[in-house]
Tab-separated table of C-alpha atoms in Angstrom:
chain	number	residue	atom	x	y	z
A	1	UNK	CA	93.763	125.377	109.924
A	2	UNK	CA	94.426	125.187	106.187
A	3	UNK	CA	97.937	123.876	106.898
A	4	UNK	CA	96.559	121.101	109.078
A	5	UNK	CA	94.051	120.023	106.413
A	6	UNK	CA	96.768	120.113	103.787
A	7	UNK	CA	98.984	117.790	105.848
A	8	UNK	CA	96.135	115.313	106.249
A	9	UNK	CA	95.545	115.322	102.485
A	10	UNK	CA	99.252	114.789	101.826
A	11	UNK	CA	99.369	111.784	104.140
A	12	UNK	CA	96.307	110.270	102.473
A	13	UNK	CA	97.895	110.669	99.052
A	14	UNK	CA	101.034	108.927	100.302
A	15	UNK	CA	99.134	105.939	101.654
A	16	UNK	CA	97.020	105.685	98.490
A	17	UNK	CA	100.188	105.560	96.397
A	18	UNK	CA	101.704	102.967	98.743
A	19	UNK	CA	98.660	100.727	98.479
A	20	UNK	CA	98.636	100.897	94.681
A	21	UNK	CA	102.350	100.149	94.439
A	22	UNK	CA	102.250	97.274	96.907
A	23	UNK	CA	99.185	95.804	95.211
A	24	UNK	CA	101.110	95.683	91.915
A	25	UNK	CA	104.374	94.423	93.381
A	26	UNK	CA	105.175	90.740	93.570
A	27	UNK	CA	108.100	91.571	95.855
A	28	UNK	CA	105.736	92.396	98.725
A	29	UNK	CA	103.041	89.863	97.983
A	30	UNK	CA	102.870	87.579	101.003
A	31	UNK	CA	99.997	85.306	102.042
A	32	UNK	CA	100.600	85.936	105.747
A	33	UNK	CA	102.690	87.989	108.180
A	34	UNK	CA	104.181	86.807	111.468
A	35	UNK	CA	105.408	89.659	113.652
A	36	UNK	CA	107.800	89.634	116.622
A	37	UNK	CA	108.759	92.624	118.720
A	38	UNK	CA	108.013	95.005	121.561
A	39	UNK	CA	105.550	97.857	122.139
A	40	UNK	CA	106.408	99.412	118.791
A	41	UNK	CA	104.342	96.658	117.175
A	42	UNK	CA	102.287	95.136	120.021
A	43	UNK	CA	98.639	94.962	118.950
A	44	UNK	CA	97.378	93.748	122.323
A	45	UNK	CA	99.578	90.852	123.397
A	46	UNK	CA	100.888	92.203	126.702
A	47	UNK	CA	97.507	93.576	127.758
A	48	UNK	CA	95.876	90.212	127.090
A	49	UNK	CA	98.727	88.199	128.578
A	50	UNK	CA	98.927	90.114	131.835
A	51	UNK	CA	95.231	90.941	132.022
A	52	UNK	CA	95.164	94.737	132.031
A	53	UNK	CA	93.524	97.387	129.887
A	54	UNK	CA	95.141	100.526	128.575
A	55	UNK	CA	92.926	103.449	129.419
A	56	UNK	CA	92.038	106.261	127.048
A	57	UNK	CA	93.388	108.372	125.474
A	58	UNK	CA	95.243	105.296	124.169
A	59	UNK	CA	93.511	104.243	120.962
A	60	UNK	CA	91.330	107.323	120.726
A	61	UNK	CA	92.406	108.608	117.317
A	62	UNK	CA	91.512	105.575	115.244
A	63	UNK	CA	89.967	102.762	117.249
A	64	UNK	CA	88.000	105.108	119.522
A	65	UNK	CA	88.758	102.709	122.345
A	66	UNK	CA	91.635	101.673	124.571
A	67	UNK	CA	90.830	97.973	124.368
A	68	UNK	CA	93.140	97.302	121.402
A	69	UNK	CA	96.177	97.191	123.680
A	70	UNK	CA	98.257	99.404	121.406
A	71	UNK	CA	100.632	101.844	123.112
A	72	UNK	CA	99.599	104.674	120.821
A	73	UNK	CA	96.704	107.029	120.177
A	74	UNK	CA	95.917	105.018	117.038
A	75	UNK	CA	97.630	102.784	114.536
A	76	UNK	CA	101.168	101.438	114.716
A	77	UNK	CA	103.740	101.050	111.954
A	78	UNK	CA	102.783	97.389	111.575
A	79	UNK	CA	99.139	98.388	111.073
A	80	UNK	CA	100.040	100.717	108.212
A	81	UNK	CA	102.261	98.057	106.648
A	82	UNK	CA	99.455	95.505	106.807
A	83	UNK	CA	97.003	98.010	105.372
A	84	UNK	CA	99.372	98.829	102.525
A	85	UNK	CA	99.614	95.131	101.677
A	86	UNK	CA	95.807	94.888	101.647
A	87	UNK	CA	95.818	92.603	104.653
A	88	UNK	CA	93.845	92.807	107.914
A	89	UNK	CA	95.473	94.077	111.084
A	90	UNK	CA	97.303	91.301	112.913
A	91	UNK	CA	95.593	89.738	115.905
A	92	UNK	CA	97.695	89.378	119.037
A	93	UNK	CA	98.641	85.776	119.807
A	94	UNK	CA	97.284	85.878	123.348
A	95	UNK	CA	94.113	87.857	122.707
A	96	UNK	CA	91.224	85.393	122.494
A	97	UNK	CA	88.362	87.906	122.651
A	98	UNK	CA	86.368	89.028	119.621
A	99	UNK	CA	86.728	85.950	117.392
A	100	UNK	CA	90.362	86.573	116.362
A	101	UNK	CA	91.269	85.347	112.905
A	102	UNK	CA	94.808	84.173	112.214
A	103	UNK	CA	94.424	83.194	108.566
A	104	UNK	CA	96.677	86.042	107.417
A	105	UNK	CA	99.192	85.737	110.225
A	106	UNK	CA	99.739	86.395	113.905
A	107	UNK	CA	101.401	89.009	116.085
A	108	UNK	CA	103.634	87.760	118.901
A	109	UNK	CA	105.060	91.202	119.802
A	110	UNK	CA	104.609	92.234	123.427
A	111	UNK	CA	105.266	95.626	124.999
A	112	UNK	CA	108.326	95.768	127.215
A	113	UNK	CA	109.866	92.657	125.683
A	114	UNK	CA	113.578	92.192	125.195
A	115	UNK	CA	115.800	90.008	123.063
A	116	UNK	CA	117.569	88.660	126.144
A	117	UNK	CA	115.599	86.295	128.364
A	118	UNK	CA	113.335	88.041	130.845
A	119	UNK	CA	114.211	88.106	134.537
A	120	UNK	CA	112.099	88.521	137.662
A	121	UNK	CA	112.633	92.258	137.384
A	122	UNK	CA	111.563	92.482	133.727
A	123	UNK	CA	108.496	94.499	132.788
A	124	UNK	CA	107.448	91.809	130.316
A	125	UNK	CA	107.951	88.024	130.573
A	126	UNK	CA	107.501	87.501	126.825
A	127	UNK	CA	111.062	87.913	125.573
A	128	UNK	CA	112.061	87.138	121.996
A	129	UNK	CA	112.852	83.515	122.840
A	130	UNK	CA	109.395	83.081	124.346
A	131	UNK	CA	107.781	84.695	121.303
A	132	UNK	CA	109.604	82.253	119.045
A	133	UNK	CA	108.444	79.365	121.238
A	134	UNK	CA	104.891	80.697	121.023
A	135	UNK	CA	105.197	80.727	117.228
A	136	UNK	CA	106.423	77.124	117.182
A	137	UNK	CA	103.442	76.084	119.295
A	138	UNK	CA	101.141	78.182	117.116
A	139	UNK	CA	102.367	76.468	113.960
A	140	UNK	CA	102.079	72.990	115.479
A	141	UNK	CA	98.538	73.685	116.648
A	142	UNK	CA	97.557	75.128	113.252
A	143	UNK	CA	98.782	71.994	111.496
A	144	UNK	CA	96.783	69.861	113.924
A	145	UNK	CA	93.632	71.848	113.193
A	146	UNK	CA	94.153	71.707	109.434
A	147	UNK	CA	94.550	67.945	109.652
A	148	UNK	CA	91.309	67.730	111.627
A	149	UNK	CA	89.125	69.039	108.806
A	150	UNK	CA	88.100	71.850	106.490
A	151	UNK	CA	86.139	73.907	109.007
A	152	UNK	CA	89.236	75.577	110.465
A	153	UNK	CA	90.740	76.777	107.184
A	154	UNK	CA	89.114	80.190	107.311
A	155	UNK	CA	90.595	80.875	110.763
A	156	UNK	CA	94.218	79.731	110.499
A	157	UNK	CA	97.052	80.000	107.935
A	158	UNK	CA	97.407	77.385	105.225
A	159	UNK	CA	100.386	75.100	105.749
A	160	UNK	CA	102.470	76.684	102.992
A	161	UNK	CA	101.905	80.159	104.448
A	162	UNK	CA	104.583	79.392	107.041
A	163	UNK	CA	107.142	79.068	104.270
A	164	UNK	CA	105.838	81.805	101.989
A	165	UNK	CA	104.889	84.331	104.671
A	166	UNK	CA	106.758	87.429	105.828
A	167	UNK	CA	108.482	87.390	109.219
A	168	UNK	CA	108.830	90.924	110.597
A	169	UNK	CA	111.047	91.613	113.593
A	170	UNK	CA	111.380	94.872	115.516
A	171	UNK	CA	112.980	94.286	118.901
A	172	UNK	CA	116.053	95.313	120.903
A	173	UNK	CA	115.090	98.812	122.020
A	174	UNK	CA	114.297	97.698	125.565
A	175	UNK	CA	117.534	95.738	125.919
A	176	UNK	CA	119.482	98.944	125.352
A	177	UNK	CA	117.237	101.470	127.079
A	178	UNK	CA	116.792	99.299	130.164
A	179	UNK	CA	120.515	98.617	130.469
A	180	UNK	CA	121.323	102.302	130.984
A	181	UNK	CA	119.573	102.239	134.372
A	182	UNK	CA	122.320	100.017	135.784
A	183	UNK	CA	125.237	100.163	133.340
A	184	UNK	CA	127.678	102.658	131.881
A	185	UNK	CA	127.793	103.340	128.153
A	186	UNK	CA	130.853	101.110	127.770
A	187	UNK	CA	129.077	98.285	129.562
A	188	UNK	CA	125.999	98.683	127.378
A	189	UNK	CA	128.140	98.591	124.240
A	190	UNK	CA	129.939	95.498	125.515
A	191	UNK	CA	126.622	93.709	126.005
A	192	UNK	CA	125.453	94.107	122.399
A	193	UNK	CA	127.202	90.988	120.973
A	194	UNK	CA	125.438	88.767	123.521
A	195	UNK	CA	122.094	90.405	122.745
A	196	UNK	CA	122.543	89.741	119.036
A	197	UNK	CA	123.717	86.188	119.663
A	198	UNK	CA	120.357	85.521	121.328
A	199	UNK	CA	118.632	87.202	118.395
A	200	UNK	CA	120.519	84.998	115.931
A	201	UNK	CA	119.445	81.914	117.876
A	202	UNK	CA	115.814	82.946	117.485
A	203	UNK	CA	116.217	83.584	113.760
A	204	UNK	CA	117.731	80.120	113.311
A	205	UNK	CA	114.757	78.533	115.079
A	206	UNK	CA	112.352	80.385	112.794
A	207	UNK	CA	114.371	79.316	109.763
A	208	UNK	CA	114.256	75.712	110.926
A	209	UNK	CA	110.464	76.071	111.100
A	210	UNK	CA	110.370	77.062	107.433
A	211	UNK	CA	110.658	80.855	107.614
A	212	UNK	CA	112.350	82.234	104.500
A	213	UNK	CA	111.325	85.900	104.251
A	214	UNK	CA	112.618	88.195	106.978
A	215	UNK	CA	112.198	91.931	107.508
A	216	UNK	CA	114.507	92.928	110.346
A	217	UNK	CA	114.026	96.477	111.653
A	218	UNK	CA	116.915	98.136	113.451
A	219	UNK	CA	116.297	100.238	116.540
A	220	UNK	CA	115.440	103.933	116.491
A	221	UNK	CA	117.130	106.953	118.105
A	222	UNK	CA	116.562	106.057	121.771
A	223	UNK	CA	118.154	109.264	122.944
A	224	UNK	CA	115.353	111.311	121.385
A	225	UNK	CA	112.602	109.746	123.501
A	226	UNK	CA	111.350	112.131	126.195
A	227	UNK	CA	111.486	109.364	128.804
A	228	UNK	CA	115.254	109.018	128.307
A	229	UNK	CA	115.853	112.754	128.020
A	230	UNK	CA	114.020	113.371	131.314
A	231	UNK	CA	116.063	110.711	133.088
A	232	UNK	CA	119.499	110.974	131.510
A	233	UNK	CA	119.537	114.423	129.901
A	234	UNK	CA	119.238	116.689	132.931
A	235	UNK	CA	122.853	117.725	132.308
A	236	UNK	CA	122.693	119.570	128.982
A	237	UNK	CA	126.250	118.480	128.166
A	238	UNK	CA	124.841	114.965	127.722
A	239	UNK	CA	122.622	116.158	124.871
A	240	UNK	CA	123.414	116.513	121.176
A	241	UNK	CA	122.419	119.388	118.888
A	242	UNK	CA	118.906	117.979	118.545
A	243	UNK	CA	118.411	117.801	122.300
A	244	UNK	CA	118.740	114.004	122.372
A	245	UNK	CA	120.813	111.952	124.822
A	246	UNK	CA	124.082	111.239	123.021
A	247	UNK	CA	124.964	108.018	124.857
A	248	UNK	CA	121.655	106.344	124.042
A	249	UNK	CA	121.920	107.207	120.367
A	250	UNK	CA	125.499	106.001	120.279
A	251	UNK	CA	124.383	102.664	121.709
A	252	UNK	CA	121.580	102.453	119.154
A	253	UNK	CA	123.989	103.145	116.282
A	254	UNK	CA	126.439	100.511	117.532
A	255	UNK	CA	123.647	97.981	117.931
A	256	UNK	CA	122.435	98.730	114.416
A	257	UNK	CA	125.865	98.346	112.837
A	258	UNK	CA	126.276	94.937	114.439
A	259	UNK	CA	122.703	93.973	113.537
A	260	UNK	CA	123.343	94.848	109.906
A	261	UNK	CA	126.509	92.755	109.983
A	262	UNK	CA	124.442	89.878	111.354
A	263	UNK	CA	121.939	90.276	108.517
A	264	UNK	CA	124.813	90.073	106.023
A	265	UNK	CA	125.994	86.912	107.771
A	266	UNK	CA	122.499	85.426	107.559
A	267	UNK	CA	122.456	86.138	103.817
A	268	UNK	CA	125.477	83.895	103.389
A	269	UNK	CA	124.353	81.313	105.907
A	270	UNK	CA	120.863	80.918	104.436
A	271	UNK	CA	121.143	81.440	100.663
A	272	UNK	CA	117.551	80.303	100.125
A	273	UNK	CA	116.220	83.002	102.489
A	274	UNK	CA	115.421	86.669	101.871
A	275	UNK	CA	116.822	88.767	104.719
A	276	UNK	CA	115.986	92.476	104.534
A	277	UNK	CA	117.533	94.929	106.984
A	278	UNK	CA	115.328	98.014	107.479
A	279	UNK	CA	116.961	101.224	108.700
A	280	UNK	CA	114.340	102.596	111.089
A	281	UNK	CA	116.977	104.730	112.838
A	282	UNK	CA	117.617	106.876	109.773
A	283	UNK	CA	113.907	107.284	109.025
A	284	UNK	CA	113.085	108.417	112.562
A	285	UNK	CA	116.170	110.603	112.881
A	286	UNK	CA	115.269	112.357	109.658
A	287	UNK	CA	111.737	112.923	110.941
A	288	UNK	CA	113.013	114.437	114.183
A	289	UNK	CA	115.612	116.612	112.424
A	290	UNK	CA	113.296	117.837	109.674
A	291	UNK	CA	109.931	117.540	111.386
A	292	UNK	CA	108.497	120.771	109.986
A	293	UNK	CA	108.990	119.512	106.427
A	294	UNK	CA	106.497	116.747	107.162
A	295	UNK	CA	103.797	118.778	108.867
A	296	UNK	CA	104.888	118.275	112.486
A	297	UNK	CA	105.417	120.999	115.065
A	298	UNK	CA	106.810	119.056	118.047
A	299	UNK	CA	109.607	116.531	117.399
A	300	UNK	CA	110.331	115.624	121.045
A	301	UNK	CA	107.736	117.136	123.378
A	302	UNK	CA	105.101	114.608	124.438
A	303	UNK	CA	101.474	114.841	123.290
A	304	UNK	CA	100.007	112.815	126.165
A	305	UNK	CA	101.862	113.722	129.320
A	306	UNK	CA	102.234	116.111	132.219
A	307	UNK	CA	104.605	118.929	133.095
A	308	UNK	CA	104.426	121.299	130.166
A	309	UNK	CA	107.303	122.389	127.896
A	310	UNK	CA	109.931	121.480	126.994
A	311	UNK	CA	109.152	117.763	127.389
A	312	UNK	CA	105.669	117.597	128.929
A	313	UNK	CA	106.815	114.354	130.531
A	314	UNK	CA	106.818	113.228	134.152
A	315	UNK	CA	107.488	109.558	134.888
A	316	UNK	CA	105.251	109.796	137.960
A	317	UNK	CA	102.174	110.639	135.887
A	318	UNK	CA	101.983	108.534	132.749
A	319	UNK	CA	99.626	109.129	129.839
A	320	UNK	CA	95.990	108.956	130.891
A	321	UNK	CA	96.686	108.527	134.590
A	322	UNK	CA	95.691	110.752	137.506
A	323	UNK	CA	97.987	111.103	140.511
A	324	UNK	CA	98.442	113.247	143.583
A	325	UNK	CA	101.644	115.291	143.431
A	326	UNK	CA	102.497	117.391	146.449
A	327	UNK	CA	98.869	117.394	147.517
A	328	UNK	CA	97.537	118.360	144.085
A	329	UNK	CA	95.558	116.019	141.829
A	330	UNK	CA	96.990	116.084	138.320
A	331	UNK	CA	96.178	114.194	135.121
A	332	UNK	CA	98.364	113.435	132.122
A	333	UNK	CA	96.055	114.433	129.278
A	334	UNK	CA	96.304	114.223	125.529
A	335	UNK	CA	97.189	117.285	123.489
A	336	UNK	CA	94.528	118.866	121.282
A	337	UNK	CA	96.113	117.829	117.983
A	338	UNK	CA	98.250	114.692	118.048
A	339	UNK	CA	98.895	114.938	114.292
A	340	UNK	CA	101.543	117.625	114.849
A	341	UNK	CA	103.431	115.642	117.514
A	342	UNK	CA	106.025	112.938	116.862
A	343	UNK	CA	105.998	111.594	120.427
A	344	UNK	CA	102.796	110.222	121.907
A	345	UNK	CA	103.658	109.388	125.535
A	346	UNK	CA	107.416	109.834	125.825
A	347	UNK	CA	108.270	106.289	124.740
A	348	UNK	CA	106.048	105.662	121.728
A	349	UNK	CA	105.245	107.576	118.564
A	350	UNK	CA	101.903	109.080	117.566
A	351	UNK	CA	99.781	107.553	114.840
A	352	UNK	CA	100.806	110.399	112.526
A	353	UNK	CA	104.498	109.683	113.098
A	354	UNK	CA	103.951	105.940	112.650
A	355	UNK	CA	102.210	106.703	109.370
A	356	UNK	CA	105.200	108.690	108.168
A	357	UNK	CA	107.667	105.951	109.177
A	358	UNK	CA	105.613	103.274	107.408
A	359	UNK	CA	105.470	105.361	104.230
A	360	UNK	CA	109.260	105.627	104.228
A	361	UNK	CA	109.787	101.915	104.890
A	362	UNK	CA	107.679	101.117	101.861
A	363	UNK	CA	109.735	103.275	99.529
A	364	UNK	CA	112.390	100.575	99.854
A	365	UNK	CA	115.105	103.220	100.041
A	366	UNK	CA	115.931	102.362	103.639
A	367	UNK	CA	116.125	98.595	103.117
A	368	UNK	CA	119.198	96.472	102.465
A	369	UNK	CA	119.107	94.943	99.977
A	370	UNK	CA	117.038	97.765	98.558
A	371	UNK	CA	113.836	97.213	96.640
A	372	UNK	CA	113.371	100.914	95.783
A	373	UNK	CA	113.956	100.253	92.095
A	374	UNK	CA	111.102	97.752	92.101
A	375	UNK	CA	108.501	99.911	93.819
A	376	UNK	CA	107.418	103.308	92.604
A	377	UNK	CA	106.289	104.771	95.913
A	378	UNK	CA	106.888	108.525	96.327
A	379	UNK	CA	108.298	109.747	99.600
A	380	UNK	CA	106.231	112.092	101.733
A	381	UNK	CA	108.512	114.961	100.767
A	382	UNK	CA	107.858	114.322	97.072
A	383	UNK	CA	104.113	114.197	97.596
A	384	UNK	CA	104.244	117.370	99.682
A	385	UNK	CA	106.162	119.172	96.943
A	386	UNK	CA	103.748	118.009	94.241
A	387	UNK	CA	100.698	118.971	96.274
A	388	UNK	CA	102.212	122.341	97.137
A	389	UNK	CA	102.859	123.161	93.503
A	390	UNK	CA	99.279	122.300	92.558
A	391	UNK	CA	97.647	124.435	95.254
């Protein structure tokens, strides 16, 4: 019990330090944030767009409700980043309930989205190209409202926010993960250039709309998600030393190398833009490899699932649902303490894991070009060591 309380204190110290550093840093001082992505940063877009509600235990740890549309027990990485920058959580573009305010930005990310255009078989129709189109419409409508009078200013971004704001992008995971259901590893690898060509097209459109500050997150270790292990890791020879599916992680690494090369290209192509490549893969891989150093006990096993160890994941009974299996009614319930789990539902991370990832992003050490020399934010490991020595 003391260990659990200690971990909570350590996390709070980290976030306090992050907030202080960001507040005093001009490098991360943006008037607004515009976010594009998938379920890793969806704050309710897909739920609002398709008209469904995530049932509890989604949202239970922070929002105490499932109506936020986040695929997590609490806050996402984007929420912690916004909080660290002293900005309100981003409203989803398509969520019109609850007097949404877009003065500080807008979130176009939608769960299940891909970089490539959606097809009839896609889980989500709001691909990256659609999200960019939604942004263009959003900006045009904002400018119309601003021209109409002063009364809208407190609800929408100022005109110059579109040029001065931060554009965060975290998408591509579903392009890779979904491809493995119908393609070999070689075919998935061969598809990456086309995926990134579509991504580059979207970036150019945003640039043409005035975007100049980009944070581009790479994709995480897909092979370490319980959903992929359950489907593609039945043969233990397909797993690496961490118990992750090797092929999926190889695809993620290849995608990331080519994405980083694209970011370097964008640097040269748009000299007046700031393009920051953020290495999410390394942050998450380090968390999974050294989970116990950061207060976690389960790096892969699912918190909210069904089936018990080692994965506690069954694709037939997703988090929060109740189904009949072989004549028995079963429910995929949440674990007792989500703060010691990395994986929430087999596809998404817990709030605690998201908090750790956000703290590492904001050190600047995993960004290229790096801003670590400009921000004095201690890593979680440093805080843990300091706290340990003082106790």
